[in-house]
Structures are given as C-alpha cells and as structure tokens.
Coordinates of C-alpha atoms in Angstrom, one line a residue:
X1 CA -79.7 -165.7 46.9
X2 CA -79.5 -161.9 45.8
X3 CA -76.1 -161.5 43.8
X4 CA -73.2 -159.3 45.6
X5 CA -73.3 -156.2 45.5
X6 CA -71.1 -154.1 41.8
X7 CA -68.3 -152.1 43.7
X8 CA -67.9 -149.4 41.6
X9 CA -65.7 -147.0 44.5
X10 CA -62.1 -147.3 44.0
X11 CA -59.4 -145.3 46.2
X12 CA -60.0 -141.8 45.0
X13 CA -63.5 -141.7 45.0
X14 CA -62.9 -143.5 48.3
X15 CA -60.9 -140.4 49.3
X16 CA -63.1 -137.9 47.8
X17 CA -65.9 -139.1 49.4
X18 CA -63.8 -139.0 52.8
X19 CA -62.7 -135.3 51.6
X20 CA -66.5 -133.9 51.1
X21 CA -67.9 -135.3 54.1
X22 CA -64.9 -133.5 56.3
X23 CA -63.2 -131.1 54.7
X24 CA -65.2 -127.3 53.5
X25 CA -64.1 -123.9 53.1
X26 CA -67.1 -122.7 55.2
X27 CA -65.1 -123.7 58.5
X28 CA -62.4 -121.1 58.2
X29 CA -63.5 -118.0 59.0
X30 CA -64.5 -119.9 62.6
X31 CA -60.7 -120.5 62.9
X32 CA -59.1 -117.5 61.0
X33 CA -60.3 -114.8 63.8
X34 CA -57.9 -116.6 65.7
X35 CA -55.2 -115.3 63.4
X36 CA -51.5 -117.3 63.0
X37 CA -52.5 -118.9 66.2
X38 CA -55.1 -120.7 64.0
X39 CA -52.2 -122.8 62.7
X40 CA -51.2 -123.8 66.0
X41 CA -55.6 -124.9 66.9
X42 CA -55.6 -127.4 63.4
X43 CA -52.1 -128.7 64.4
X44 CA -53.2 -129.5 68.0
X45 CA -56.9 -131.0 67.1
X46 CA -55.7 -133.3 63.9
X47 CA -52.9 -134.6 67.0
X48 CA -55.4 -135.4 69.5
X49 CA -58.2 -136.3 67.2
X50 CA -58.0 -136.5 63.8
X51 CA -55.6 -138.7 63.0
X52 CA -56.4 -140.5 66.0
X53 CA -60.1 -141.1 64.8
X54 CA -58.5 -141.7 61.1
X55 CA -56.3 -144.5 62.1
X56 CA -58.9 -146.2 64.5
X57 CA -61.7 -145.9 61.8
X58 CA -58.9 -147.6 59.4
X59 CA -58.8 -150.3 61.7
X60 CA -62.5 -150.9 62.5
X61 CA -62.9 -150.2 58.8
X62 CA -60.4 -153.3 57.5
X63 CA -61.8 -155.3 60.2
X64 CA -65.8 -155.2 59.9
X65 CA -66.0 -153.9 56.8
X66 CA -69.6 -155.4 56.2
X67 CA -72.4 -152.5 55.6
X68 CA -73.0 -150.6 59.2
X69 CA -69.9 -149.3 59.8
X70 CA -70.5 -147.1 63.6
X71 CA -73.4 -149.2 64.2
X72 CA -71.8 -152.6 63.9
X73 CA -67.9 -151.4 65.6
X74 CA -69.7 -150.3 68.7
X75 CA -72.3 -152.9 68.8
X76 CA -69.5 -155.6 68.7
X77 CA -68.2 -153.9 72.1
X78 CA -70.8 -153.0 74.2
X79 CA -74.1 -154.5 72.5
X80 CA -76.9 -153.1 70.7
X81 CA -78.5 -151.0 72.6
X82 CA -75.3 -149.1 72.5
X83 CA -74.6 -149.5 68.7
X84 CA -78.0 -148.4 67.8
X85 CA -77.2 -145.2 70.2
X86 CA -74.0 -144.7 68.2
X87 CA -75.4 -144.4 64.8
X88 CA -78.4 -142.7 65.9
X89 CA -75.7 -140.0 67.4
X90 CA -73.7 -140.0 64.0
X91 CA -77.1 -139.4 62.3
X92 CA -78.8 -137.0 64.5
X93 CA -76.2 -134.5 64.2
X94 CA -76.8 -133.6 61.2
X95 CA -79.9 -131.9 61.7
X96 CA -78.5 -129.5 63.3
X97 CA -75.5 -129.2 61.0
X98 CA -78.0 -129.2 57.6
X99 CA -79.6 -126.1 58.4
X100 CA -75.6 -124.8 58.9
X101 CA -73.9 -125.8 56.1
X102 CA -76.6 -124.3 53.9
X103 CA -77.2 -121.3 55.1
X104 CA -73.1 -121.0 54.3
X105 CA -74.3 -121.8 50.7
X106 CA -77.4 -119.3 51.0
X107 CA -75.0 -116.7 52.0
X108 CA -72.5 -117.0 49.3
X109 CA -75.1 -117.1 47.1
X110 CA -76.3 -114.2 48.1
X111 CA -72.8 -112.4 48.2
X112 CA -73.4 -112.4 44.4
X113 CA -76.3 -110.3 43.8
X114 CA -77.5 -108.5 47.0
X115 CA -75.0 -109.2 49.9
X116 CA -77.7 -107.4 52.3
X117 CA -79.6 -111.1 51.8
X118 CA -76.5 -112.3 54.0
X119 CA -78.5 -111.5 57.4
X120 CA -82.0 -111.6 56.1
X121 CA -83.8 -114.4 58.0
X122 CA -86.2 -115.6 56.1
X123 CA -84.1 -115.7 52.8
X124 CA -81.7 -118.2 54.8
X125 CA -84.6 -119.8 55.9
X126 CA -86.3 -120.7 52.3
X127 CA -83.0 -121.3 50.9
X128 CA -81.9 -123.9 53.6
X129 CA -85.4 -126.0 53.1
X130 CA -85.3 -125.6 49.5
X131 CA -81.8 -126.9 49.1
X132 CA -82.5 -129.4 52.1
X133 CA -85.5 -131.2 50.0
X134 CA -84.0 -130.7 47.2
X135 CA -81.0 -132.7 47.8
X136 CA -83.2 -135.1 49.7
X137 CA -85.3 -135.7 46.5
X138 CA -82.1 -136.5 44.0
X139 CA -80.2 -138.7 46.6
X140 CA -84.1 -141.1 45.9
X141 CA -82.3 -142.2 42.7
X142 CA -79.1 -143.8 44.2
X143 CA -75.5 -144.1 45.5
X144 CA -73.8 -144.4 42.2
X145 CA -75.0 -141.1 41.4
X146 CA -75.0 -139.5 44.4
X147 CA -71.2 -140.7 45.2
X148 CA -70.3 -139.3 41.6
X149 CA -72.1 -135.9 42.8
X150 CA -70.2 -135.6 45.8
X151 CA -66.6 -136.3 43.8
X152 CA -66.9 -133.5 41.8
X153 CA -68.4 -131.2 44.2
X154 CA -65.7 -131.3 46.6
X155 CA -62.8 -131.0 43.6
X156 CA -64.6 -127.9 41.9
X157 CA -65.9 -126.3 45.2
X158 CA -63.4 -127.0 47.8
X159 CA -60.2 -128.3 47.2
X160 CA -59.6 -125.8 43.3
X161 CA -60.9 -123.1 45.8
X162 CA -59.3 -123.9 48.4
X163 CA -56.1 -124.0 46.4
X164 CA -57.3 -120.7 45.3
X165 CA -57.5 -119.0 48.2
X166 CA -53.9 -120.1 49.4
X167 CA -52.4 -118.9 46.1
X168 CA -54.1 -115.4 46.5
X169 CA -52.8 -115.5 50.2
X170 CA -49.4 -115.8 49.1
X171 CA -49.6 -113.4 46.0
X172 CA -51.3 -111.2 48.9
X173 CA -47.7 -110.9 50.9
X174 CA -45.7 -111.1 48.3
X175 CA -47.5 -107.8 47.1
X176 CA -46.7 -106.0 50.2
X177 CA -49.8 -105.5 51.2
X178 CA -50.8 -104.8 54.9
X179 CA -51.7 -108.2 56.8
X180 CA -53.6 -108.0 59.8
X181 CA -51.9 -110.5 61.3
X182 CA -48.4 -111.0 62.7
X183 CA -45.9 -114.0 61.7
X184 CA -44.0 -114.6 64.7
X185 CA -42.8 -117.7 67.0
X186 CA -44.1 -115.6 69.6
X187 CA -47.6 -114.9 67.7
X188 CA -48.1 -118.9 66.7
X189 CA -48.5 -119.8 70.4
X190 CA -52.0 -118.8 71.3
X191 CA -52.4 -115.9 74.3
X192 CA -55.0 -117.7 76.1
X193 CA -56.3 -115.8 79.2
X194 CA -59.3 -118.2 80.0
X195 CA -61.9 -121.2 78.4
X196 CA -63.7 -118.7 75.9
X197 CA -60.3 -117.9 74.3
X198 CA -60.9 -121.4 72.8
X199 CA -64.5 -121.7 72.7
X200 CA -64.1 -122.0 69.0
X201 CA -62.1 -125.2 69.3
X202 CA -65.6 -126.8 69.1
X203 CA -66.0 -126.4 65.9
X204 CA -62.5 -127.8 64.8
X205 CA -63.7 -131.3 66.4
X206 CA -66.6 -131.0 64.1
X207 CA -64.7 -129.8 61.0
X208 CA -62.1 -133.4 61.0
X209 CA -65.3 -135.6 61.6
X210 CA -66.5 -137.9 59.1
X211 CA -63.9 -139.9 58.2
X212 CA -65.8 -142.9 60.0
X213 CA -68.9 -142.1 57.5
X214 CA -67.3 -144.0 54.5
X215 CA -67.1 -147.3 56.3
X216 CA -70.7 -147.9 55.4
X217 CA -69.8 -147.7 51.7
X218 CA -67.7 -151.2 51.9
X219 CA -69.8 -153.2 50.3
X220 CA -69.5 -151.6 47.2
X221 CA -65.7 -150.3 47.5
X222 CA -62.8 -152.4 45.8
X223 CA -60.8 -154.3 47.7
X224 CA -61.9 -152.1 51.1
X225 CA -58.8 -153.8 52.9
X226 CA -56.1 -151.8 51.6
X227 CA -58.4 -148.9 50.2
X228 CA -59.4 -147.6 53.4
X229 CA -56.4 -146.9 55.2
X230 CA -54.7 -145.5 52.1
X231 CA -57.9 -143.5 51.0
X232 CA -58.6 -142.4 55.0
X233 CA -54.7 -141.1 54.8
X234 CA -55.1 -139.4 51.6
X235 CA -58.3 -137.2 52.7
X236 CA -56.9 -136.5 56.5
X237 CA -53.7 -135.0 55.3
X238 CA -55.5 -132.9 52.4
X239 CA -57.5 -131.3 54.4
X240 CA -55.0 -130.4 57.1
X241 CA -53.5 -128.5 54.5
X242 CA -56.5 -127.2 53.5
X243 CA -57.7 -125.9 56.8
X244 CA -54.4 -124.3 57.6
X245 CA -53.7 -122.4 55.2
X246 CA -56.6 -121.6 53.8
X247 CA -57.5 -119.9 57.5
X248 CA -54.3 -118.1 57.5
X249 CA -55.5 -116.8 54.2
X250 CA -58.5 -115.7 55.1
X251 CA -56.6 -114.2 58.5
X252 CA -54.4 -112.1 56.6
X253 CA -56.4 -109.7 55.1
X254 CA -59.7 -109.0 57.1
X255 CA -59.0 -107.2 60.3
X256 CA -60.6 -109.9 63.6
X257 CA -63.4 -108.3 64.5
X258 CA -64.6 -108.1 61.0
X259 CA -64.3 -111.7 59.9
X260 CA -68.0 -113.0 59.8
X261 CA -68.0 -117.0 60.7
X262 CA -71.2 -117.3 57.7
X263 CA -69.9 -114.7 55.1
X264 CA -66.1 -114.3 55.8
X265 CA -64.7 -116.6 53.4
X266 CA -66.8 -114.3 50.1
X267 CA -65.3 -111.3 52.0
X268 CA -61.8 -112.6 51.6
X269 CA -62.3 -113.6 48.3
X270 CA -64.0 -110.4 47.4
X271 CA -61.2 -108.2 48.8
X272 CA -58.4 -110.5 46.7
X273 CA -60.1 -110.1 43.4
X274 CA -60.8 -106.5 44.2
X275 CA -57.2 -106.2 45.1
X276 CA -56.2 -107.4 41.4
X277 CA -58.6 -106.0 39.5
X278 CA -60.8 -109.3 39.1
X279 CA -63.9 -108.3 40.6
X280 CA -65.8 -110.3 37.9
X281 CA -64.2 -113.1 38.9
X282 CA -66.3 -113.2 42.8
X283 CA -69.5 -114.9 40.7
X284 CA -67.5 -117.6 38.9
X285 CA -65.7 -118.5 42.8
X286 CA -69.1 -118.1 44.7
X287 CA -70.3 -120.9 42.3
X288 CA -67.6 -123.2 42.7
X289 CA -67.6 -122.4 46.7
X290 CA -71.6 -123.0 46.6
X291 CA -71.2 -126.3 44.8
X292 CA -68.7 -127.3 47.0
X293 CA -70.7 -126.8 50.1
X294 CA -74.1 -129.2 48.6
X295 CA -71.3 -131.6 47.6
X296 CA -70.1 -131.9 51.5
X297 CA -74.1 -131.8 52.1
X298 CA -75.3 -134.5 49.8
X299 CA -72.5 -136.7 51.2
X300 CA -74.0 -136.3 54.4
X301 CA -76.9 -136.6 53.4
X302 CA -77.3 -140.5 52.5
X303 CA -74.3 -141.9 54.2
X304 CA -75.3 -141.8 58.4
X305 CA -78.6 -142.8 56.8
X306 CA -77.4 -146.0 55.1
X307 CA -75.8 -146.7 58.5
X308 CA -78.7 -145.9 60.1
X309 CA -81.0 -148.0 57.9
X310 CA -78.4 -151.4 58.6
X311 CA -79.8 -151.2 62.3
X312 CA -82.9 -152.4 60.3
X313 CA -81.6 -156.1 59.8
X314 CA -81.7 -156.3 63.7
X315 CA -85.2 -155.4 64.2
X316 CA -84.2 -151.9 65.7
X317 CA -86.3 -149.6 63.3
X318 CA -90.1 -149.5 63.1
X319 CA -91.0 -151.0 59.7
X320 CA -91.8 -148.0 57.7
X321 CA -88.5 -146.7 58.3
X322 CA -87.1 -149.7 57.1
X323 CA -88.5 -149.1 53.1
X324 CA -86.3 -149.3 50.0
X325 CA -87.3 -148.1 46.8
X326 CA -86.5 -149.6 43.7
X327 CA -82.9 -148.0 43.6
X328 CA -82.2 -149.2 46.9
X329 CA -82.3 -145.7 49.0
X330 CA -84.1 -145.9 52.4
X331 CA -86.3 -143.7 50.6
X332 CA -89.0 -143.4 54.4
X333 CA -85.7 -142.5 56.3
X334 CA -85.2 -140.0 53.9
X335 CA -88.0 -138.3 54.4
X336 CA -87.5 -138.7 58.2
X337 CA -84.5 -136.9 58.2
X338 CA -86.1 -133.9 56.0
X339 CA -88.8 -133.1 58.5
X340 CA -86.5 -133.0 61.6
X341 CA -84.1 -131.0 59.3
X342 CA -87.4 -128.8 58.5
X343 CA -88.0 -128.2 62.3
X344 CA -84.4 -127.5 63.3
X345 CA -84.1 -125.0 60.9
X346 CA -86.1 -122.3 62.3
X347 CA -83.7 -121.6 65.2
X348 CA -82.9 -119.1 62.4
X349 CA -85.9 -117.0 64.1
X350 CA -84.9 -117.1 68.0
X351 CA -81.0 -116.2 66.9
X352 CA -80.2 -112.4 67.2
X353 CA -78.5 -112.7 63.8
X354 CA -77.3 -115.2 61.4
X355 CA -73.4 -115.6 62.7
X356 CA -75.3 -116.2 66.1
X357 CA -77.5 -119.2 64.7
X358 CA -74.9 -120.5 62.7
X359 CA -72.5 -121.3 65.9
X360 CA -75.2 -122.5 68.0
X361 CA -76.1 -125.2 65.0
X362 CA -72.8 -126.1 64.6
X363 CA -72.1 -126.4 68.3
X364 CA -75.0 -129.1 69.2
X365 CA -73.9 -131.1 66.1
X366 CA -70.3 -131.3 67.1
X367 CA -71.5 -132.3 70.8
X368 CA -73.9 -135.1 69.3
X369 CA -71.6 -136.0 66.7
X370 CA -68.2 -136.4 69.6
X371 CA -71.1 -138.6 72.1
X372 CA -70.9 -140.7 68.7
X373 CA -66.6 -140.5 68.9
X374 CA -66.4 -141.3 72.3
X375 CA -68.0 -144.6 71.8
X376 CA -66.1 -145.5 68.7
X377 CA -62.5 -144.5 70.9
X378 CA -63.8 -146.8 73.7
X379 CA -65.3 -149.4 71.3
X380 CA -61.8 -149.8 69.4
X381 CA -60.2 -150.1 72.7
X382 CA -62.8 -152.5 73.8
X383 CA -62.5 -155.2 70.5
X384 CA -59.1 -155.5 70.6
X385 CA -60.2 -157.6 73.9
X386 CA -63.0 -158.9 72.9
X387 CA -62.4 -159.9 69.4
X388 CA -58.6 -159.9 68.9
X389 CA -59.1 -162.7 67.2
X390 CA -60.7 -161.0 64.1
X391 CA -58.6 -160.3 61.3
X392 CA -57.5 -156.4 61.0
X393 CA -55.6 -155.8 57.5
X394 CA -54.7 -152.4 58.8
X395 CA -54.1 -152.3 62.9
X396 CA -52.9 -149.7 64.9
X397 CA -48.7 -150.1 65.8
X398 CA -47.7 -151.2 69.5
X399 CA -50.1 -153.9 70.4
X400 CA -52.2 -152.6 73.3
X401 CA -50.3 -149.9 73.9
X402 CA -51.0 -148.4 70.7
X403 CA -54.9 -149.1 70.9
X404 CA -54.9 -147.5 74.2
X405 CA -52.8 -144.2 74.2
X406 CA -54.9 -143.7 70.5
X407 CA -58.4 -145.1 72.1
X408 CA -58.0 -142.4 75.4
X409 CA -56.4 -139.3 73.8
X410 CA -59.5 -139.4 71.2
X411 CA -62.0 -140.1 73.9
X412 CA -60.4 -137.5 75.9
X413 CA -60.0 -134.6 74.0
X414 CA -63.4 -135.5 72.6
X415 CA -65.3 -135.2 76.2
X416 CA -63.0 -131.8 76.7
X417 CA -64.1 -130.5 73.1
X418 CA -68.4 -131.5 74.3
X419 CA -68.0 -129.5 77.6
X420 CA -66.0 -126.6 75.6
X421 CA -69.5 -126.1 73.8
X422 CA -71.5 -125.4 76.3
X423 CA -69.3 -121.7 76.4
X424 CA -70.5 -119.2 74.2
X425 CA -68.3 -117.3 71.8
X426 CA -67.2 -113.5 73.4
X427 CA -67.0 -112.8 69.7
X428 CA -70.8 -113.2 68.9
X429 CA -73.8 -111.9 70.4
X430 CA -75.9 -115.2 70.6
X431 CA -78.3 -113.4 73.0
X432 CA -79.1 -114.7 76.1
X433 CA -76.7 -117.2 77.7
X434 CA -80.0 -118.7 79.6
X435 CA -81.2 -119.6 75.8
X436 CA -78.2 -120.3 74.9
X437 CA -77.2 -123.5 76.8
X438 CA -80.9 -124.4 77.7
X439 CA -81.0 -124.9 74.2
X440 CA -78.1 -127.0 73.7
X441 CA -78.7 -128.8 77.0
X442 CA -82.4 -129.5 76.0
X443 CA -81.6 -130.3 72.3
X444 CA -79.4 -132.9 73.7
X445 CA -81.4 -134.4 75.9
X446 CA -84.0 -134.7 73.9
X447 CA -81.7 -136.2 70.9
X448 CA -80.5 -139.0 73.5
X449 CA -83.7 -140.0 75.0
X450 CA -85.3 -140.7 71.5
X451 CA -83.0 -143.9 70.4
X452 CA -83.6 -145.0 74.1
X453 CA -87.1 -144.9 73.9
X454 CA -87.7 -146.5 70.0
X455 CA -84.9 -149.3 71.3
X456 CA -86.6 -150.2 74.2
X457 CA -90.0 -150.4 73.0
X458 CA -88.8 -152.0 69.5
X459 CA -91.1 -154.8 68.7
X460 CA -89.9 -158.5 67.7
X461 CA -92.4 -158.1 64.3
X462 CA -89.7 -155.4 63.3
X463 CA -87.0 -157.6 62.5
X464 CA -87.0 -158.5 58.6
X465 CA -87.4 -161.9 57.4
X466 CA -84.3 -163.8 57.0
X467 CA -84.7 -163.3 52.9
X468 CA -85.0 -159.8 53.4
X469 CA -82.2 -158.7 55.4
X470 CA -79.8 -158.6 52.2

C-alpha cells in the first residue's frame, strides 16, 4: 500500500492557483473597447456565471474531492462515457487557447524592443512553440514546483500589475487628462443595437473559467473541505476587481477603434509611463506582465492534464497515454498535448492579422471549454438526486431550489455565450465569415468526435492493475 499523498497546498496557494488559471491582464483590452459599459459586461457575466460556477465547483469540490475533479462530478451523474467527454472538453480547449495566451506574451515582449514584431507572423509563431515546449519540458519535473511557479507568476505578473494599471487609471483622471470615455448612468448601460454589439461577451465566459481546474489538486491540498470554498471565494472576487477596473483603465485613455485585443494592454501602459515621464519603466512592467501571462499558462498546463490522466484508472486512455515518470507527471500526455498545441498554432498563417487569430483561438476555446460547463451545471443539478446522500461540507443555500435556479442560469447563459461565438467581431477583420465559422464549426466537430471514438473503442487491457491505479 503506497503512502498518502504530502499536501503541501494550503488556502492561498489554493487561491493563487484558482487566480492564475482565471484571472490575466491579456483579457482587457477584449472588454475595454466597450468602454464604461465594460463594467456593466463583468458585472452581468460573474452574476450569471461566475459565481454560479464558483459556488457549484465549491460544492462538487467538498463533496468528491478525490483526484478527477470534472471527470469524476459528471461521471457520477450521467456515467462515463459522459465524464470522460467532460474532461476531454476541459482539456481540449486549451489547445486553442495555448497558442492565445502566448502570443499575448510574444507581443509584449516584443513591445520592448521592436513593437513592429507585434504583427509579424512568424515571430508569434516561433515564440508560441518555443514557449509552449518549453513550459511543457519544466512541468516533467513536478506539481510542487510547478504550483510554486504559478504562485508567483500570477502575484508579480497580474495581480502587482494589475494593481498598477488601476492606480495609473486613477492618477490618469485625477490629472485632468482627456478620457475617451464618458462616466455616466446613462453611458454604463450598454447601447446594444443587435447580437454583434456583444459578440465579445464570448470571451468574458472564457476569462472567469477555471475555477473547476483546482479540484484535481485535492489530494494534495490541506483540509480541501473548508479550503475550497474559502480559497474559490477569495480568487472569484479578486479577479472581478481585477477585470473591472483594470478594463476601465485601459478604456480611458486609448480612443475604441485603436485598442488592439493582442497589444492594447502595453499601449496603455506605454502611454501612462509616457504621460509621467517613466518611459524606462515600460521594460520593467512588460516583464512582470509576460511572467504573468506563462504563470496563467503553466497552470493550465498540467492541471486539465492531471484530470485527464485520472480517466486512466478506468481503463479510458490507451496505455501509453497513461505513463508516469519518476516525479509522477503524465509525462506521454504531456507530450500529447504539445503536438496538438504545435498544430493549432499555425492558424496564425490563414488569419489576416494577429488581433484576427487571436479572437478566433480564444472563441473555439471558450465554446469547448462552456460544452465542459454545461455538463458540470447539469451534473450538480443531477447529484443532488442521485447522490444526496453524499456528504457536502460546503452546499449550495435553499435545498433544491438553490441547486436548480444556480444549475440552469449557468447552463443557460453558458449555451447563449457558445452560440454568441459563432458571430464575428464588426471590430476585427477576421477575413472571410465562410472561414470563419467553418473553422469554428469544423474545429468543433472534430474536437467532440475524438473522445467518442477513443471511448468507444477503449479496450478492457487498458484498465491498470488494481496495484497500479494509486
């Protein structure tokens, strides 16, 4: 009998890890070319999802808080065939969102020393799969390490710059400079004329997801009871703030049609330290903001696989993909995930520019990641049924009632934001709208068919001897 497992994550790491995986500064110029309305988009989409998805997760969390986390919630409801689907969902996304989040980072980078790199294809190309395998590589030697990684990343690069960026915004009107945006009752309720007036929402879905990722930590968290609902609470409400007013920020000072969703948040920054007479002081920030975006990425990186890897012990993964290495990494799965990350990435080519390839990655990952949510609404819904009789430290207030209004507004609004996507952005040229959604719709497709086709021709010689499954 193996020993149990050190847990080494208290409540703030807890939190932090919840923080990096769904909170980043790259999601605000999306948001800010919507102006003060933006405040009213993150105050509507952390109502009818975020903190619906943080308080079920805290449930499902307290209550099946064995290794799995997506996986074993949504196989406990409908069976799994289903709960493989899930976590193949939750995974999958990411390929799509890899190739997104660092080509933020390749951008900023390149905002230091030629900002003309910004657009250049095949410098976002080499930097996305150079960062990609490199992060892949140093998550080989373990979650201790790669946890601790992750902690300080999203302290140094998002939430001191984030705090940053909200103290310039306010020295920014207090200087009486012009803002580009007007502070009204009347301005804070959006002018929406039609559905591509909130295209962008999309994205928001996409921005609060993740706080369902830490569940497959639990085995090595302290006392995961009460330290997922408090850590789950601290990271949802810190990055509200975040969000808000960093947007508003970033909304203030760069006129709407110039705020680029990949390089807007430098340009911000940029203008602020140019503004004060700091302009040294755009190297030191691009750092921090870079560090904070591989931070959010290496999260990402290891967590959905560790899920992922737990569908193992049921004989759903092809042996191979079922390898540890000596620090207890799925190192095969790994490797897995870099090649389809690899592949994904040269949409960069087909994309008229990089704005344009970075909404249409982010869009297919927030559609396969909310396929993934609506499960886990219905799924939470479902157990109370099925399983009331399992212990919940933290459940949701109001009995059935509670479970239910929660359960359908997240499922709801997560169906409305999947349909949303399939509408291009008026405010970026992504080319043909042909390309556009045949690309989405095929990408799809061809993401759901694959777990269908592994599950049903899964083989009984895949599932692990019983003194292997630990």
């Amino acid at each position: 009998m193996k020993p149990t497992p050190r847990r080494f994550i208290n409540v703030f790491i807890l939190a932090m890890l919840n923080l990096s995986v769904m909170a980043s500064l790259r999601n605000l110029p999306i948001i800010a070319e919507y102006g003060w309305e933006s405040a009213f988009f993150y105050l509507l989409v952390a109502t009818i999802f975020l903190f619906p998805a943080a308080l079920i997760s805290a449930e499902l969390a307290t209550g099946w808080s064995q290794t799995g986390g997506i996986y074993i919630w949504v196989k406990e409801a409908f069976g799994p065939g289903w709960g493989f689907f899930a976590v193949w969902m939750q995974w999958i996304h990411n390929a799509t969102w890899f190739p997104a989040i660092l080509s933020f980072s390749a951008t900023a980078l390149a905002y230091l020393f030629n900002p003309a790199l910004a657009e250049n294809k095949m410098f976002l190309l080499s930097s996305v799969l150079i960062g990609f395998w490199g992060f892949t590589i140093f998550n080989y030697f373990g979650l201790k390490t790669s946890a601790w990684f992750s902690t300080i990343g999203v302290i140094a690069g998002t939430i001191i710059p984030g705090l940053l960026l909200i103290y310039l915004g306010i020295h920014w009107i207090a200087g009486s400079n012009p803002l580009q945006i007007e502070f009204s009752v009347e301005a804070l309720v959006p002018r929406i004329t039609g559905i591509k007036d909130i295209v962008f929402i999309t994205g928001l879905f996409l921005a609060f997801g993740g706080l369902e990722v830490s569940a497959v930590h639990a085995r090595e968290v302290q006392n995961p009871q009460k330290s997922f609902p408090k850590a789950i609470l601290i990271a949802a409400l810190t990055a509200l703030v975040l969000y808000v007013a960093g947007a508003l920020a970033v909304a203030i000072m760069i006129p709407k049609e110039q705020i680029s969703v990949v390089s807007g948040l430098m340009e911000a920054f940029n203008l602020f330290f140019q503004n004060m007479g700091l302009a040294w002081a755009i190297i030191p920030i691009g750092f921090m903001i870079i560090l904070g975006a591989v931070g959010e990425l290496n999260a990402w990186i290891i967590g959905p696989i560790r899920a992922l890897h737990a569908t193992a012990k049921h004989g759903d993964l092809p042996p191979f993909l079922q390898k540890l290495n000596k620090h207890g990494m799925p190192s095969h799965l790994l490797l897995f995930q870099a090649i389809v990350v690899t592949f994904a990435s040269f949409v960069f080519f087909f994309m008229p520019n990089a704005s344009a390839a970075f909404w249409i990655l982010s869009a297919m990952s927030a559609q396969l990641y909310l396929l993934m949510y609506i499960l886990m609404f219905m799924a939470a819904i479902k157990l109370r049924y099925s399983h009331g009789h399992i212990e919940r430290p933290y459940k949701i207030p109001y009995r059935m009632h509670g479970i239910w209004f929660l359960g359908s507004l997240g499922a709801i609004s997560s169906l409305f934001a999947f349909l949303v996507g399939f509408i291009p952005p008026e405010q970026l040229s992504v080319g043909s709208l042909w390309f556009y959604d045949g690309f989405l719709i095929i990408g799809i497709g061809l993401m759901c068919i694959i777990p269908y086709i592994i599950y049903r021709n899964r083989d009984p010689s895949w599932t692990p001897k019983e003194e292997e499954k630990e």
